[in-house]
Amino acid sequence: MSVLRWAAALIVSVALIGGCQTTHKEETPAPMPASPDRVEMLKAKYMAAGATIGIVKSVNAGISAAAVEGIDVKATADKDVFHFIDPASDTIINNGNRFQAEATPSGYLVVKYDVQGQRAPQEGDLVVRLK
Protein backbone atom coordinates (compact mmCIF):
# COMPACT_ATOMS: atom_id res chain seq x y z
CA MET A 1 0.00 0.00 0.00
CA SER A 2 2.81 2.39 0.81
CA VAL A 3 4.30 1.77 -2.65
CA LEU A 4 1.03 2.94 -4.22
CA ARG A 5 1.07 6.08 -2.07
CA TRP A 6 4.65 6.86 -3.12
CA ALA A 7 3.83 6.24 -6.76
CA ALA A 8 0.75 8.49 -6.54
CA ALA A 9 2.75 11.22 -4.76
CA LEU A 10 5.47 11.02 -7.41
CA ILE A 11 2.93 11.29 -10.25
CA VAL A 12 1.23 14.30 -8.61
CA SER A 13 4.61 15.97 -8.00
CA VAL A 14 5.72 15.51 -11.60
CA ALA A 15 2.35 16.80 -12.88
CA LEU A 16 2.56 19.90 -10.66
CA ILE A 17 6.15 20.69 -11.62
CA GLY A 18 5.48 20.14 -15.32
CA GLY A 19 2.25 22.16 -15.24
CA CYS A 20 3.74 25.16 -13.43
CA GLN A 21 6.55 25.88 -15.82
CA THR A 22 6.28 29.11 -17.75
CA THR A 23 6.14 28.92 -21.49
CA HIS A 24 8.47 31.20 -23.38
CA LYS A 25 6.76 33.21 -26.07
CA GLU A 26 8.95 33.42 -29.12
CA GLU A 27 9.49 36.99 -30.19
CA THR A 28 9.48 37.96 -33.82
CA PRO A 29 12.96 39.19 -34.69
CA ALA A 30 13.22 42.79 -35.88
CA PRO A 31 13.46 43.11 -39.64
CA MET A 32 16.97 43.41 -40.99
CA PRO A 33 17.82 46.88 -42.28
CA ALA A 34 18.15 47.22 -46.02
CA SER A 35 21.48 48.09 -47.58
CA PRO A 36 22.08 51.71 -48.61
CA ASP A 37 22.14 50.60 -52.27
CA ARG A 38 18.69 49.00 -51.92
CA VAL A 39 17.30 52.11 -50.23
CA GLU A 40 18.63 54.32 -53.05
CA MET A 41 17.19 51.94 -55.68
CA LEU A 42 13.75 52.07 -54.01
CA LYS A 43 13.89 55.86 -53.66
CA ALA A 44 14.62 56.15 -57.39
CA LYS A 45 11.79 53.75 -58.21
CA TYR A 46 9.19 55.73 -56.24
CA MET A 47 10.45 59.13 -57.41
CA ALA A 48 10.23 57.94 -61.02
CA ALA A 49 6.55 57.20 -60.34
CA GLY A 50 6.08 60.80 -59.15
CA ALA A 51 6.00 60.07 -55.43
CA THR A 52 7.50 62.14 -52.65
CA ILE A 53 9.80 60.03 -50.49
CA GLY A 54 11.50 60.34 -47.12
CA ILE A 55 13.12 58.16 -44.47
CA VAL A 56 12.04 57.53 -40.88
CA LYS A 57 14.65 59.04 -38.55
CA SER A 58 12.96 58.27 -35.22
CA VAL A 59 9.71 56.90 -33.79
CA ASN A 60 7.75 57.93 -30.70
CA ALA A 61 5.58 54.89 -29.96
CA GLY A 62 3.90 56.72 -27.07
CA ILE A 63 2.06 58.98 -29.52
CA SER A 64 2.29 56.70 -32.59
CA ALA A 65 4.33 59.22 -34.56
CA ALA A 66 7.42 59.08 -36.74
CA ALA A 67 9.88 61.84 -37.60
CA VAL A 68 10.56 61.80 -41.35
CA GLU A 69 13.54 63.32 -43.15
CA GLY A 70 13.37 64.31 -46.80
CA ILE A 71 9.78 65.54 -47.16
CA ASP A 72 9.12 69.29 -46.86
CA VAL A 73 6.35 69.93 -44.32
CA LYS A 74 5.19 72.98 -46.29
CA ALA A 75 4.53 70.76 -49.32
CA THR A 76 2.11 68.55 -47.35
CA ALA A 77 -1.47 68.81 -46.09
CA ASP A 78 -3.27 67.24 -43.14
CA LYS A 79 -5.29 65.00 -45.46
CA ASP A 80 -2.22 63.60 -47.24
CA VAL A 81 -1.74 59.86 -46.77
CA PHE A 82 1.78 58.57 -46.20
CA HIS A 83 2.76 54.93 -46.66
CA PHE A 84 5.51 53.40 -44.51
CA ILE A 85 7.49 50.87 -46.53
CA ASP A 86 9.87 48.21 -45.27
CA PRO A 87 12.85 48.69 -47.60
CA ALA A 88 14.03 45.10 -47.15
CA SER A 89 10.80 43.67 -48.62
CA ASP A 90 9.40 46.74 -50.46
CA THR A 91 6.00 46.21 -48.81
CA ILE A 92 3.70 48.71 -47.11
CA ILE A 93 3.76 48.04 -43.38
CA ASN A 94 1.70 51.02 -42.17
CA ASN A 95 -0.05 54.26 -43.18
CA GLY A 96 -0.42 57.66 -41.59
CA ASN A 97 -1.20 61.36 -41.89
CA ARG A 98 0.67 64.56 -41.12
CA PHE A 99 0.66 65.08 -37.35
CA GLN A 100 1.57 68.75 -37.17
CA ALA A 101 1.74 71.61 -39.63
CA GLU A 102 5.22 72.70 -38.52
CA ALA A 103 8.50 70.87 -38.86
CA THR A 104 10.34 69.71 -35.75
CA PRO A 105 13.35 71.79 -34.63
CA SER A 106 15.47 69.35 -36.67
CA GLY A 107 13.35 70.07 -39.76
CA TYR A 108 11.53 66.73 -39.82
CA LEU A 109 7.96 66.08 -40.91
CA VAL A 110 5.97 64.28 -38.18
CA VAL A 111 3.57 61.57 -39.40
CA LYS A 112 1.04 59.94 -37.08
CA TYR A 113 0.81 56.25 -37.99
CA ASP A 114 -1.99 53.71 -37.56
CA VAL A 115 -1.54 51.53 -34.47
CA GLN A 116 -3.43 48.76 -36.31
CA GLY A 117 -0.84 48.57 -39.10
CA GLN A 118 1.18 45.47 -39.90
CA ARG A 119 3.93 46.83 -37.64
CA ALA A 120 5.05 50.16 -36.27
CA PRO A 121 7.49 52.11 -38.43
CA GLN A 122 11.12 51.99 -37.40
CA GLU A 123 14.22 53.99 -38.17
CA GLY A 124 15.28 53.43 -41.79
CA ASP A 125 11.81 52.66 -43.18
CA LEU A 126 10.80 54.60 -46.26
CA VAL A 127 7.86 57.03 -46.22
CA VAL A 128 6.06 57.57 -49.53
CA ARG A 129 3.35 60.02 -50.49
CA LEU A 130 1.85 59.14 -53.84
CA LYS A 131 0.54 61.87 -56.11
Coordinates of C-alpha atoms in Angstrom, one line a residue:
M1 CA 0.0 0.0 0.0
S2 CA 2.8 2.4 0.8
V3 CA 4.3 1.8 -2.7
L4 CA 1.0 2.9 -4.2
R5 CA 1.1 6.1 -2.1
W6 CA 4.7 6.9 -3.1
A7 CA 3.8 6.2 -6.8
A8 CA 0.8 8.5 -6.5
A9 CA 2.7 11.2 -4.8
L10 CA 5.5 11.0 -7.4
I11 CA 2.9 11.3 -10.2
V12 CA 1.2 14.3 -8.6
S13 CA 4.6 16.0 -8.0
V14 CA 5.7 15.5 -11.6
A15 CA 2.4 16.8 -12.9
L16 CA 2.6 19.9 -10.7
I17 CA 6.1 20.7 -11.6
G18 CA 5.5 20.1 -15.3
G19 CA 2.2 22.2 -15.2
C20 CA 3.7 25.2 -13.4
Q21 CA 6.6 25.9 -15.8
T22 CA 6.3 29.1 -17.8
T23 CA 6.1 28.9 -21.5
H24 CA 8.5 31.2 -23.4
K25 CA 6.8 33.2 -26.1
E26 CA 9.0 33.4 -29.1
E27 CA 9.5 37.0 -30.2
T28 CA 9.5 38.0 -33.8
P29 CA 13.0 39.2 -34.7
A30 CA 13.2 42.8 -35.9
P31 CA 13.5 43.1 -39.6
M32 CA 17.0 43.4 -41.0
P33 CA 17.8 46.9 -42.3
A34 CA 18.2 47.2 -46.0
S35 CA 21.5 48.1 -47.6
P36 CA 22.1 51.7 -48.6
D37 CA 22.1 50.6 -52.3
R38 CA 18.7 49.0 -51.9
V39 CA 17.3 52.1 -50.2
E40 CA 18.6 54.3 -53.1
M41 CA 17.2 51.9 -55.7
L42 CA 13.8 52.1 -54.0
K43 CA 13.9 55.9 -53.7
A44 CA 14.6 56.2 -57.4
K45 CA 11.8 53.7 -58.2
Y46 CA 9.2 55.7 -56.2
M47 CA 10.5 59.1 -57.4
A48 CA 10.2 57.9 -61.0
A49 CA 6.6 57.2 -60.3
G50 CA 6.1 60.8 -59.1
A51 CA 6.0 60.1 -55.4
T52 CA 7.5 62.1 -52.6
I53 CA 9.8 60.0 -50.5
G54 CA 11.5 60.3 -47.1
I55 CA 13.1 58.2 -44.5
V56 CA 12.0 57.5 -40.9
K57 CA 14.6 59.0 -38.6
S58 CA 13.0 58.3 -35.2
V59 CA 9.7 56.9 -33.8
N60 CA 7.8 57.9 -30.7
A61 CA 5.6 54.9 -30.0
G62 CA 3.9 56.7 -27.1
I63 CA 2.1 59.0 -29.5
S64 CA 2.3 56.7 -32.6
A65 CA 4.3 59.2 -34.6
A66 CA 7.4 59.1 -36.7
A67 CA 9.9 61.8 -37.6
V68 CA 10.6 61.8 -41.4
E69 CA 13.5 63.3 -43.2
G70 CA 13.4 64.3 -46.8
I71 CA 9.8 65.5 -47.2
D72 CA 9.1 69.3 -46.9
V73 CA 6.3 69.9 -44.3
K74 CA 5.2 73.0 -46.3
A75 CA 4.5 70.8 -49.3
T76 CA 2.1 68.5 -47.4
A77 CA -1.5 68.8 -46.1
D78 CA -3.3 67.2 -43.1
K79 CA -5.3 65.0 -45.5
D80 CA -2.2 63.6 -47.2
V81 CA -1.7 59.9 -46.8
F82 CA 1.8 58.6 -46.2
H83 CA 2.8 54.9 -46.7
F84 CA 5.5 53.4 -44.5
I85 CA 7.5 50.9 -46.5
D86 CA 9.9 48.2 -45.3
P87 CA 12.9 48.7 -47.6
A88 CA 14.0 45.1 -47.1
S89 CA 10.8 43.7 -48.6
D90 CA 9.4 46.7 -50.5
T91 CA 6.0 46.2 -48.8
I92 CA 3.7 48.7 -47.1
I93 CA 3.8 48.0 -43.4
N94 CA 1.7 51.0 -42.2
N95 CA -0.1 54.3 -43.2
G96 CA -0.4 57.7 -41.6
N97 CA -1.2 61.4 -41.9
R98 CA 0.7 64.6 -41.1
F99 CA 0.7 65.1 -37.4
Q100 CA 1.6 68.8 -37.2
A101 CA 1.7 71.6 -39.6
E102 CA 5.2 72.7 -38.5
A103 CA 8.5 70.9 -38.9
T104 CA 10.3 69.7 -35.8
P105 CA 13.3 71.8 -34.6
S106 CA 15.5 69.3 -36.7
G107 CA 13.4 70.1 -39.8
Y108 CA 11.5 66.7 -39.8
L109 CA 8.0 66.1 -40.9
V110 CA 6.0 64.3 -38.2
V111 CA 3.6 61.6 -39.4
K112 CA 1.0 59.9 -37.1
Y113 CA 0.8 56.3 -38.0
D114 CA -2.0 53.7 -37.6
V115 CA -1.5 51.5 -34.5
Q116 CA -3.4 48.8 -36.3
G117 CA -0.8 48.6 -39.1
Q118 CA 1.2 45.5 -39.9
R119 CA 3.9 46.8 -37.6
A120 CA 5.1 50.2 -36.3
P121 CA 7.5 52.1 -38.4
Q122 CA 11.1 52.0 -37.4
E123 CA 14.2 54.0 -38.2
G124 CA 15.3 53.4 -41.8
D125 CA 11.8 52.7 -43.2
L126 CA 10.8 54.6 -46.3
V127 CA 7.9 57.0 -46.2
V128 CA 6.1 57.6 -49.5
R129 CA 3.3 60.0 -50.5
L130 CA 1.9 59.1 -53.8
K131 CA 0.5 61.9 -56.1

